[in-house]
mmCIF file of C-alpha atoms in Angstrom:
data_model
loop_
_atom_site.group_PDB
_atom_site.id
_atom_site.type_symbol
_atom_site.label_atom_id
_atom_site.label_comp_id
_atom_site.label_asym_id
_atom_site.label_seq_id
_atom_site.Cartn_x
_atom_site.Cartn_y
_atom_site.Cartn_z
ATOM 1 C CA TRP A 28 -49.923 -83.405 -66.198
ATOM 2 C CA HIS A 29 -51.149 -85.840 -68.687
ATOM 3 C CA PHE A 30 -53.947 -84.822 -67.646
ATOM 4 C CA LEU A 31 -53.825 -81.073 -68.064
ATOM 5 C CA LEU A 32 -52.342 -81.254 -71.285
ATOM 6 C CA ILE A 33 -55.027 -83.422 -72.756
ATOM 7 C CA TYR A 34 -58.205 -80.115 -70.954
ATOM 8 C CA PHE A 35 -55.309 -77.339 -70.395
ATOM 9 C CA SER A 36 -57.276 -74.626 -71.714
ATOM 10 C CA THR A 37 -55.239 -71.411 -72.639
ATOM 11 C CA ALA A 38 -57.391 -68.572 -72.982
ATOM 12 C CA LEU A 39 -57.577 -65.889 -70.431
ATOM 13 C CA GLU A 40 -60.846 -66.909 -69.394
ATOM 14 C CA ALA A 41 -62.229 -70.090 -68.122
ATOM 15 C CA THR A 42 -63.082 -71.916 -71.315
ATOM 16 C CA GLU A 43 -63.514 -75.427 -72.939
ATOM 17 C CA PRO A 44 -60.435 -76.281 -75.997
ATOM 18 C CA ASP A 45 -62.550 -76.425 -79.225
ATOM 19 C CA ALA A 46 -63.931 -79.519 -79.935
ATOM 20 C CA TYR A 47 -60.805 -79.040 -83.373
ATOM 21 C CA VAL A 48 -58.495 -78.030 -80.614
ATOM 22 C CA LEU A 49 -59.463 -81.607 -77.905
ATOM 23 C CA LEU A 50 -59.406 -84.180 -80.414
ATOM 24 C CA LEU A 51 -55.720 -82.409 -81.871
ATOM 25 C CA ARG A 52 -54.386 -82.702 -78.799
ATOM 26 C CA GLN A 53 -55.320 -86.102 -77.944
ATOM 27 C CA LEU A 54 -53.943 -88.004 -80.933
ATOM 28 C CA THR A 55 -51.157 -86.496 -81.013
ATOM 29 C CA LEU A 56 -51.256 -87.457 -77.107
ATOM 30 C CA ASN A 57 -51.792 -90.426 -76.995
ATOM 31 C CA ALA A 58 -49.760 -91.456 -80.595
ATOM 32 C CA ALA A 59 -46.780 -90.108 -78.751
ATOM 33 C CA LEU A 60 -47.136 -91.592 -75.892
ATOM 34 C CA ALA A 61 -47.398 -95.459 -77.984
ATOM 35 C CA VAL A 62 -44.163 -94.705 -80.350
ATOM 36 C CA THR A 63 -42.187 -94.050 -77.289
ATOM 37 C CA PHE A 64 -43.269 -96.772 -75.265
ATOM 38 C CA ILE A 65 -43.201 -99.903 -78.710
ATOM 39 C CA GLY A 66 -39.621 -97.932 -78.048
ATOM 40 C CA LEU A 67 -39.140 -98.611 -74.834
ATOM 41 C CA SER A 68 -40.598 -102.437 -75.567
ATOM 42 C CA LEU A 69 -37.781 -103.423 -78.529
ATOM 43 C CA THR A 70 -35.033 -101.862 -76.972
ATOM 44 C CA GLY A 71 -35.262 -101.172 -73.064
ATOM 45 C CA ARG A 72 -33.599 -105.024 -73.280
ATOM 46 C CA LYS A 73 -30.412 -104.368 -74.021
ATOM 47 C CA PRO A 74 -28.624 -102.713 -70.311
ATOM 48 C CA ASN A 75 -26.717 -100.190 -71.463
ATOM 49 C CA MET A 76 -29.474 -98.379 -72.942
ATOM 50 C CA LEU A 77 -31.744 -99.039 -69.650
ATOM 51 C CA LYS A 78 -28.877 -97.384 -67.683
ATOM 52 C CA LEU A 79 -28.308 -95.281 -70.207
ATOM 53 C CA LEU A 80 -31.551 -93.965 -69.928
ATOM 54 C CA LEU A 81 -32.622 -94.167 -66.177
ATOM 55 C CA SER A 82 -29.506 -91.991 -65.024
ATOM 56 C CA PRO A 83 -29.626 -89.244 -63.173
ATOM 57 C CA LEU A 84 -28.760 -86.684 -66.114
ATOM 58 C CA ALA A 85 -31.204 -88.915 -68.377
ATOM 59 C CA ILE A 86 -34.267 -88.145 -66.414
ATOM 60 C CA ALA A 87 -33.097 -84.295 -65.622
ATOM 61 C CA GLY A 88 -33.224 -84.266 -69.646
ATOM 62 C CA ILE A 89 -36.177 -85.363 -69.453
ATOM 63 C CA ALA A 90 -37.828 -82.876 -67.057
ATOM 64 C CA VAL A 91 -36.426 -80.213 -68.863
ATOM 65 C CA THR A 92 -37.651 -81.417 -72.551
ATOM 66 C CA GLY A 93 -41.350 -81.618 -70.875
ATOM 67 C CA THR A 94 -40.790 -78.057 -69.015
ATOM 68 C CA VAL A 95 -39.996 -76.444 -72.271
ATOM 69 C CA ALA A 96 -42.109 -78.700 -74.707
ATOM 70 C CA THR A 97 -45.299 -78.077 -71.605
ATOM 71 C CA ALA A 98 -44.341 -73.888 -72.145
ATOM 72 C CA GLY A 99 -44.298 -74.257 -76.297
ATOM 73 C CA ILE A 100 -47.603 -75.846 -76.180
ATOM 74 C CA ILE A 101 -49.256 -73.222 -73.737
ATOM 75 C CA TYR A 102 -47.239 -70.157 -76.590
ATOM 76 C CA ALA A 103 -48.827 -72.537 -79.672
ATOM 77 C CA GLN A 104 -52.410 -72.721 -78.184
ATOM 78 C CA PHE A 105 -52.201 -69.207 -77.469
ATOM 79 C CA CYS A 106 -50.933 -67.868 -80.689
ATOM 80 C CA ASP A 107 -53.336 -70.405 -82.416
ATOM 81 C CA VAL A 108 -50.921 -72.296 -84.327
ATOM 82 C CA ALA A 109 -51.747 -76.196 -84.899
ATOM 83 C CA VAL A 110 -48.343 -77.073 -86.345
ATOM 84 C CA ALA A 111 -46.180 -75.865 -83.051
ATOM 85 C CA THR A 112 -49.164 -77.446 -80.903
ATOM 86 C CA VAL A 113 -48.940 -81.172 -82.443
ATOM 87 C CA ALA A 114 -44.707 -80.738 -82.449
ATOM 88 C CA CYS A 115 -45.139 -79.115 -79.128
ATOM 89 C CA MET A 116 -47.542 -82.101 -77.562
ATOM 90 C CA ALA A 117 -45.676 -84.688 -79.346
ATOM 91 C CA VAL A 118 -42.428 -84.344 -77.611
ATOM 92 C CA ALA A 119 -44.771 -83.613 -74.507
ATOM 93 C CA GLY A 120 -46.286 -87.306 -75.105
ATOM 94 C CA ALA A 121 -42.685 -88.688 -75.287
ATOM 95 C CA SER A 122 -41.160 -87.273 -72.261
ATOM 96 C CA GLU A 123 -44.585 -88.193 -69.798
ATOM 97 C CA GLY A 124 -44.027 -91.301 -71.516
ATOM 98 C CA LEU A 125 -40.058 -91.904 -70.755
ATOM 99 C CA LEU A 126 -40.801 -89.807 -67.160
ATOM 100 C CA LEU A 127 -43.816 -93.172 -66.686
ATOM 101 C CA PHE A 128 -41.553 -95.590 -67.175
ATOM 102 C CA ALA A 129 -38.921 -94.816 -64.498
ATOM 103 C CA TRP A 130 -41.734 -94.344 -62.107
ATOM 104 C CA LEU A 131 -42.745 -97.811 -62.723
ATOM 105 C CA HIS A 132 -39.147 -99.982 -63.245
ATOM 106 C CA PHE A 133 -38.726 -97.226 -60.071
ATOM 107 C CA TYR A 134 -41.473 -99.616 -58.221
ATOM 108 C CA SER A 135 -39.995 -102.981 -59.527
ATOM 109 C CA GLU A 136 -37.106 -101.878 -58.612
ATOM 110 C CA THR A 137 -37.968 -101.405 -54.605
ATOM 111 C CA GLU A 138 -36.948 -103.919 -51.754
ATOM 112 C CA THR A 139 -40.827 -103.570 -50.855
ATOM 113 C CA ASN A 140 -44.101 -103.474 -53.396
ATOM 114 C CA TYR A 141 -44.858 -99.752 -52.396
ATOM 115 C CA ALA A 142 -47.234 -100.588 -56.801
ATOM 116 C CA THR A 143 -50.538 -101.394 -55.104
ATOM 117 C CA GLN A 144 -50.533 -98.291 -52.452
ATOM 118 C CA TYR A 145 -48.372 -95.715 -53.858
ATOM 119 C CA ILE A 146 -49.860 -95.712 -57.660
ATOM 120 C CA SER A 147 -53.645 -95.772 -56.818
ATOM 121 C CA THR A 148 -53.097 -92.777 -54.605
ATOM 122 C CA SER A 149 -50.797 -90.923 -57.525
ATOM 123 C CA ILE A 150 -53.560 -91.357 -59.428
ATOM 124 C CA VAL A 151 -55.597 -89.218 -57.022
ATOM 125 C CA ILE A 152 -53.232 -86.727 -55.714
ATOM 126 C CA GLY A 153 -52.327 -85.810 -59.852
ATOM 127 C CA ALA A 154 -56.115 -85.981 -60.997
ATOM 128 C CA LEU A 155 -57.525 -83.578 -58.843
ATOM 129 C CA ALA A 156 -54.034 -80.866 -58.272
ATOM 130 C CA ALA A 157 -54.557 -81.217 -62.878
ATOM 131 C CA PHE A 158 -58.443 -79.817 -61.592
ATOM 132 C CA PHE A 159 -57.498 -77.697 -59.299
ATOM 133 C CA ILE A 160 -55.481 -76.413 -60.970
ATOM 134 C CA ARG A 161 -57.752 -75.684 -64.604
ATOM 135 C CA HIS A 162 -59.905 -72.792 -61.804
ATOM 136 C CA LEU A 163 -56.715 -71.091 -60.230
ATOM 137 C CA THR A 164 -55.873 -67.610 -61.888
ATOM 138 C CA VAL A 165 -54.538 -68.508 -65.763
ATOM 139 C CA GLU A 166 -51.341 -66.618 -65.657
ATOM 140 C CA ILE A 167 -50.959 -70.052 -61.990
ATOM 141 C CA ALA A 168 -52.551 -71.905 -63.569
ATOM 142 C CA TRP A 169 -49.829 -72.352 -66.526
ATOM 143 C CA VAL A 170 -47.312 -71.740 -63.204
ATOM 144 C CA CYS A 171 -47.978 -74.745 -62.726
ATOM 145 C CA PHE A 172 -48.897 -76.596 -65.960
ATOM 146 C CA VAL A 173 -45.304 -75.932 -66.459
ATOM 147 C CA THR A 174 -43.862 -77.442 -64.050
ATOM 148 C CA LEU A 175 -44.625 -80.441 -62.995
ATOM 149 C CA PRO A 176 -42.242 -82.776 -65.287
ATOM 150 C CA ALA A 177 -39.085 -81.338 -62.891
ATOM 151 C CA ILE A 178 -41.497 -81.663 -59.652
ATOM 152 C CA SER A 179 -41.977 -85.161 -61.321
ATOM 153 C CA ALA A 180 -38.847 -85.980 -61.906
ATOM 154 C CA GLY A 181 -36.794 -84.674 -58.594
ATOM 155 C CA MET A 182 -40.086 -86.605 -56.419
ATOM 156 C CA LEU A 183 -38.389 -89.409 -58.386
ATOM 157 C CA ALA A 184 -34.540 -88.296 -58.135
ATOM 158 C CA ILE A 185 -35.248 -88.058 -53.677
ATOM 159 C CA SER A 186 -37.408 -91.398 -53.480
ATOM 160 C CA ILE A 187 -34.589 -93.707 -55.826
ATOM 161 C CA ARG A 188 -31.799 -91.882 -53.155
ATOM 162 C CA GLN A 189 -33.722 -92.349 -49.892
ATOM 163 C CA THR A 190 -35.422 -96.474 -50.516
ATOM 164 C CA PRO A 191 -34.269 -99.730 -50.392
ATOM 165 C CA VAL A 192 -33.977 -101.766 -53.857
ATOM 166 C CA ARG A 193 -33.750 -105.516 -54.279
ATOM 167 C CA SER A 194 -31.285 -107.276 -53.106
ATOM 168 C CA ALA A 195 -29.633 -108.083 -56.134
ATOM 169 C CA ASP A 196 -29.690 -112.199 -55.743
ATOM 170 C CA ARG A 197 -31.346 -114.302 -57.972
ATOM 171 C CA GLY A 198 -33.502 -115.878 -54.465
ATOM 172 C CA GLY A 199 -34.955 -111.428 -53.710
ATOM 173 C CA ARG A 200 -35.503 -111.295 -57.129
ATOM 174 C CA GLY A 201 -37.993 -113.556 -58.135
ATOM 175 C CA LEU A 202 -37.654 -116.756 -60.722
ATOM 176 C CA THR A 203 -36.081 -115.081 -64.338
ATOM 177 C CA ASP A 204 -39.527 -116.892 -66.460
ATOM 178 C CA HIS A 205 -39.955 -115.194 -69.941
ATOM 179 C CA LYS A 206 -41.858 -117.793 -71.373
ATOM 180 C CA GLY A 207 -44.459 -117.552 -67.755
ATOM 181 C CA ALA A 208 -44.609 -114.138 -68.032
ATOM 182 C CA VAL A 209 -45.670 -113.592 -71.485
ATOM 183 C CA ARG A 210 -49.606 -115.254 -70.723
ATOM 184 C CA PRO A 211 -50.028 -112.981 -67.470
ATOM 185 C CA LEU A 212 -48.961 -109.907 -69.519
ATOM 186 C CA VAL A 213 -50.236 -110.283 -72.357
ATOM 187 C CA ALA A 214 -54.031 -111.574 -70.778
ATOM 188 C CA CYS A 215 -53.926 -107.683 -69.211
ATOM 189 C CA ALA A 216 -53.171 -105.594 -72.526
ATOM 190 C CA ALA A 217 -56.246 -107.590 -74.104
ATOM 191 C CA ASN A 218 -58.111 -106.498 -70.862
ATOM 192 C CA LEU A 219 -56.685 -103.471 -71.502
ATOM 193 C CA ALA A 220 -57.041 -102.562 -75.015
ATOM 194 C CA VAL A 221 -61.170 -103.181 -74.493
ATOM 195 C CA PHE A 222 -61.204 -100.994 -72.490
ATOM 196 C CA SER A 223 -58.744 -98.327 -74.172
ATOM 197 C CA ALA A 224 -61.189 -98.712 -77.118
ATOM 198 C CA ALA A 225 -64.609 -98.666 -75.751
ATOM 199 C CA PHE A 226 -62.689 -95.469 -74.270
ATOM 200 C CA GLY A 227 -61.671 -93.998 -76.815
ATOM 201 C CA PHE A 228 -64.450 -95.070 -79.024
ATOM 202 C CA LEU A 229 -66.709 -92.389 -76.363
ATOM 203 C CA GLN A 230 -63.796 -90.164 -77.056
ATOM 204 C CA GLY A 231 -64.431 -89.963 -79.863
ATOM 205 C CA SER A 232 -67.660 -89.562 -80.717
ATOM 206 C CA VAL A 233 -68.307 -86.580 -78.516
ATOM 207 C CA LEU A 234 -64.987 -84.792 -79.859
ATOM 208 C CA HIS A 235 -66.067 -84.961 -83.317
ATOM 209 C CA ASP A 236 -68.719 -83.101 -83.544
ATOM 210 C CA GLY A 237 -69.031 -82.616 -79.937
ATOM 211 C CA ASN A 238 -72.844 -85.209 -79.588
ATOM 212 C CA PRO A 239 -75.189 -83.761 -76.852
ATOM 213 C CA VAL A 240 -75.151 -87.340 -76.102
ATOM 214 C CA LEU A 241 -71.313 -87.480 -74.084
ATOM 215 C CA ALA A 242 -71.286 -83.975 -73.426
ATOM 216 C CA ALA A 243 -69.776 -84.688 -70.549
ATOM 217 C CA PHE A 244 -66.310 -85.547 -70.598
ATOM 218 C CA THR A 245 -65.399 -82.055 -69.919
ATOM 219 C CA PRO A 246 -62.762 -81.642 -67.241
ATOM 220 C CA ASN A 247 -64.168 -82.042 -64.157
ATOM 221 C CA ALA A 248 -64.528 -85.711 -65.425
ATOM 222 C CA ALA A 249 -61.027 -86.140 -63.667
ATOM 223 C CA ILE A 250 -62.531 -86.293 -60.808
ATOM 224 C CA GLY A 251 -63.946 -89.980 -61.498
ATOM 225 C CA ALA A 252 -60.196 -90.775 -62.098
ATOM 226 C CA ALA A 253 -59.408 -89.110 -58.005
ATOM 227 C CA ALA A 254 -62.937 -91.387 -57.607
ATOM 228 C CA ALA A 255 -60.895 -94.804 -59.859
ATOM 229 C CA GLY A 256 -58.135 -94.181 -57.188
ATOM 230 C CA ALA A 257 -59.706 -94.267 -54.074
ATOM 231 C CA VAL A 258 -61.926 -97.655 -54.662
ATOM 232 C CA ALA A 259 -58.903 -99.642 -55.510
ATOM 233 C CA MET A 260 -56.764 -98.361 -52.469
ATOM 234 C CA LEU A 261 -59.054 -99.159 -50.333
ATOM 235 C CA ILE A 262 -60.251 -102.197 -52.596
ATOM 236 C CA TYR A 263 -55.965 -102.867 -52.080
ATOM 237 C CA ARG A 264 -55.176 -102.102 -49.142
ATOM 238 C CA LYS A 265 -58.582 -104.370 -48.492
ATOM 239 C CA MET A 266 -57.365 -107.497 -50.329
ATOM 240 C CA THR A 267 -54.590 -109.767 -50.743
ATOM 241 C CA GLY A 268 -54.300 -111.878 -53.500
ATOM 242 C CA ARG A 269 -55.651 -112.159 -56.628
ATOM 243 C CA GLN A 270 -58.579 -110.890 -55.273
ATOM 244 C CA ALA A 271 -58.086 -106.932 -55.127
ATOM 245 C CA PRO A 272 -58.127 -107.396 -59.072
ATOM 246 C CA GLU A 273 -60.416 -109.324 -59.649
ATOM 247 C CA LEU A 274 -63.146 -107.607 -57.660
ATOM 248 C CA LEU A 275 -61.726 -104.369 -58.523
ATOM 249 C CA ARG A 276 -62.189 -105.615 -62.945
ATOM 250 C CA ARG A 277 -66.341 -106.055 -61.476
ATOM 251 C CA VAL A 278 -66.472 -102.725 -60.353
ATOM 252 C CA SER A 279 -64.989 -100.826 -63.336
ATOM 253 C CA VAL A 280 -67.316 -102.980 -65.805
ATOM 254 C CA VAL A 281 -70.346 -101.804 -63.555
ATOM 255 C CA VAL A 282 -69.081 -98.605 -62.741
ATOM 256 C CA PHE A 283 -68.230 -97.820 -67.144
ATOM 257 C CA VAL A 284 -71.776 -99.573 -68.165
ATOM 258 C CA ALA A 285 -73.822 -97.510 -65.041
ATOM 259 C CA GLY A 286 -71.771 -93.728 -66.679
ATOM 260 C CA VAL A 287 -73.071 -95.104 -70.204
ATOM 261 C CA ILE A 288 -76.695 -95.422 -69.405
ATOM 262 C CA GLY A 289 -76.037 -92.379 -67.516
ATOM 263 C CA ALA A 290 -75.083 -90.733 -70.673
ATOM 264 C CA ILE A 291 -78.329 -90.253 -71.760
ATOM 265 C CA SER A 292 -79.910 -88.817 -69.827
ATOM 266 C CA PRO A 293 -81.173 -84.955 -70.188
ATOM 267 C CA TRP A 294 -80.044 -83.225 -67.973
ATOM 268 C CA PRO A 295 -76.420 -81.575 -68.128
ATOM 269 C CA ALA A 296 -75.554 -82.364 -64.028
ATOM 270 C CA THR A 297 -76.437 -85.926 -64.943
ATOM 271 C CA LYS A 298 -74.497 -85.760 -68.731
ATOM 272 C CA GLU A 299 -71.015 -84.287 -66.219
ATOM 273 C CA ILE A 300 -71.970 -87.343 -63.452
ATOM 274 C CA ALA A 301 -71.662 -89.304 -66.347
ATOM 275 C CA GLY A 302 -68.325 -89.068 -67.837
ATOM 276 C CA MET A 303 -66.105 -88.985 -63.872
ATOM 277 C CA ALA A 304 -68.223 -92.459 -64.053
ATOM 278 C CA ILE A 305 -67.241 -93.478 -67.347
ATOM 279 C CA MET A 306 -63.398 -92.425 -65.910
ATOM 280 C CA ALA A 307 -63.468 -93.681 -63.083
ATOM 281 C CA GLY A 308 -64.239 -97.427 -64.531
ATOM 282 C CA PHE A 309 -61.306 -96.714 -67.646
ATOM 283 C CA MET A 310 -58.992 -95.438 -64.256
ATOM 284 C CA ILE A 311 -60.162 -98.580 -62.938
ATOM 285 C CA VAL A 312 -58.540 -100.658 -65.003
ATOM 286 C CA ASP A 313 -55.534 -98.571 -66.092
ATOM 287 C CA ILE A 314 -54.625 -98.598 -61.735
ATOM 288 C CA THR A 315 -54.979 -102.824 -62.285
ATOM 289 C CA SER A 316 -53.320 -102.973 -64.972
ATOM 290 C CA LEU A 317 -50.108 -100.807 -63.463
ATOM 291 C CA VAL A 318 -50.298 -102.604 -60.730
ATOM 292 C CA HIS A 319 -50.046 -105.962 -61.779
ATOM 293 C CA VAL A 320 -46.851 -105.370 -64.706
ATOM 294 C CA VAL A 321 -45.102 -104.283 -62.078
ATOM 295 C CA LYS A 322 -46.328 -107.433 -59.919
ATOM 296 C CA VAL A 323 -44.981 -109.731 -63.280
ATOM 297 C CA ILE A 324 -42.168 -108.011 -63.111
ATOM 298 C CA ARG A 325 -41.189 -108.564 -60.324
ATOM 299 C CA SER A 326 -42.357 -112.807 -60.310
ATOM 300 C CA TYR A 327 -40.732 -113.799 -63.018
ATOM 301 C CA ASP A 328 -38.176 -110.769 -63.006
ATOM 302 C CA ILE A 329 -38.332 -109.496 -66.589
ATOM 303 C CA ALA A 330 -37.369 -106.878 -67.970
ATOM 304 C CA SER A 331 -39.376 -103.678 -67.546
ATOM 305 C CA ALA A 332 -38.973 -101.930 -70.271
ATOM 306 C CA PHE A 333 -40.151 -104.668 -72.360
ATOM 307 C CA ALA A 334 -43.416 -104.916 -69.611
ATOM 308 C CA ILE A 335 -43.977 -102.024 -69.258
ATOM 309 C CA GLY A 336 -43.797 -100.865 -72.504
ATOM 310 C CA LEU A 337 -45.779 -103.650 -73.979
ATOM 311 C CA ASN A 338 -49.156 -102.761 -71.671
ATOM 312 C CA ARG A 339 -48.868 -99.217 -72.757
ATOM 313 C CA ALA A 340 -48.085 -99.088 -75.654
ATOM 314 C CA VAL A 341 -50.964 -101.329 -76.030
ATOM 315 C CA GLU A 342 -53.445 -99.022 -74.149
ATOM 316 C CA TYR A 343 -52.320 -96.072 -75.532
ATOM 317 C CA SER A 344 -52.927 -96.649 -79.818
ATOM 318 C CA ALA A 345 -55.722 -98.879 -78.733
ATOM 319 C CA PHE A 346 -56.798 -95.164 -77.531
ATOM 320 C CA GLY A 347 -55.325 -93.038 -80.204
ATOM 321 C CA VAL A 348 -56.477 -95.779 -83.119
ATOM 322 C CA SER A 349 -59.966 -95.837 -81.928
ATOM 323 C CA ILE A 350 -60.808 -91.502 -81.047
ATOM 324 C CA ALA A 351 -59.901 -91.546 -84.875
ATOM 325 C CA ALA A 352 -62.397 -94.128 -85.246
ATOM 326 C CA GLY A 353 -65.287 -92.042 -83.203
ATOM 327 C CA ALA A 354 -64.530 -89.069 -84.823
ATOM 328 C CA LEU A 355 -64.638 -90.528 -88.413
ATOM 329 C CA LEU A 356 -67.072 -92.710 -87.695
ATOM 330 C CA ALA A 357 -69.738 -90.772 -85.637
ATOM 331 C CA ARG A 358 -70.647 -88.866 -89.583
ATOM 332 C CA THR A 359 -72.641 -91.779 -90.199
ATOM 333 C CA ALA A 360 -74.894 -91.672 -87.010
ATOM 334 C CA GLY A 361 -77.413 -89.279 -89.021
ATOM 335 C CA ALA A 362 -80.176 -88.612 -87.284
ATOM 336 C CA ASP A 363 -79.292 -91.344 -84.088
ATOM 337 C CA PRO A 364 -76.985 -89.524 -80.976
ATOM 338 C CA LEU A 365 -77.521 -92.907 -79.463
ATOM 339 C CA TYR A 366 -75.182 -94.904 -81.740
ATOM 340 C CA PRO A 367 -71.583 -93.965 -79.892
ATOM 341 C CA LEU A 368 -73.437 -96.462 -77.575
ATOM 342 C CA TYR A 369 -74.452 -98.694 -79.599
ATOM 343 C CA VAL A 370 -70.650 -98.988 -80.655
ATOM 344 C CA CYS A 371 -69.511 -99.320 -76.946
ATOM 345 C CA GLY A 372 -72.099 -100.952 -75.974
ATOM 346 C CA ALA A 373 -71.425 -104.224 -77.718
#
């Protein structure tokens, strides 16, 4: 759903949205997600608020809202109404944020820690689904796009009913240590913020004027996200403890830098692969941070809304701000189309 919110084309033919539409979607979606998670991090320590937010009725309401907003995006974009597109995208972004939080909270409360495998697997399936949905007959693609929030909520409801949760006793929930959790949460958020800023700046530089050096950022970049999920799934399965995240961090840097270097290539096919590599490098960091936050919540028994809200708010805020910065500063590049790569390298 996230990839389709950004890249989905509402044209009757399989055309790409123009740069202005993509920029509008990116900025609105990231702003909505950032505000949603900031709100969660500030209010999530209140047990009654959390209980209300995660109730079956609330989740159903979030799904319905997301479905209606998605239908609104298609209608507004098809009729070329920018204000309505922004409004519907903002509502869809808030719905996505709340659904994502509900899923991550579920992972933090299960008896067994499923996060390492299931988050990676879901990225693979979701990215491939988004890729293939875009290439379906347009009317069928619309139906798939609109129903995704309801499908996610339905799967969550089934998972909650069928999956054992952690013991209520303190020994089964880890040590309650809010101070001890600060350092790993902040370190993870800082690493994610730097990658989000670099990735967002590249995106913004492309979205401003279609910089031909970075023309790799097309909907096909979702394949890179699927590859990232597959790599993370394999490494988490083969390694335990701190070895897996440390290796994934190193792999993410190598893959991301390789993609940036490949973006300079004059061949369109190489640019396309470079875009997938850049996406893969970023998504490896994103997957690692999600898994890490769930582990911190389970280990220190802290409020999930605060931990998840902090992590996701940092990512989407840094991403949105750097997209805007990339679009604005790209104008100063002049005749040097490699300007975004210098900034990203730094």
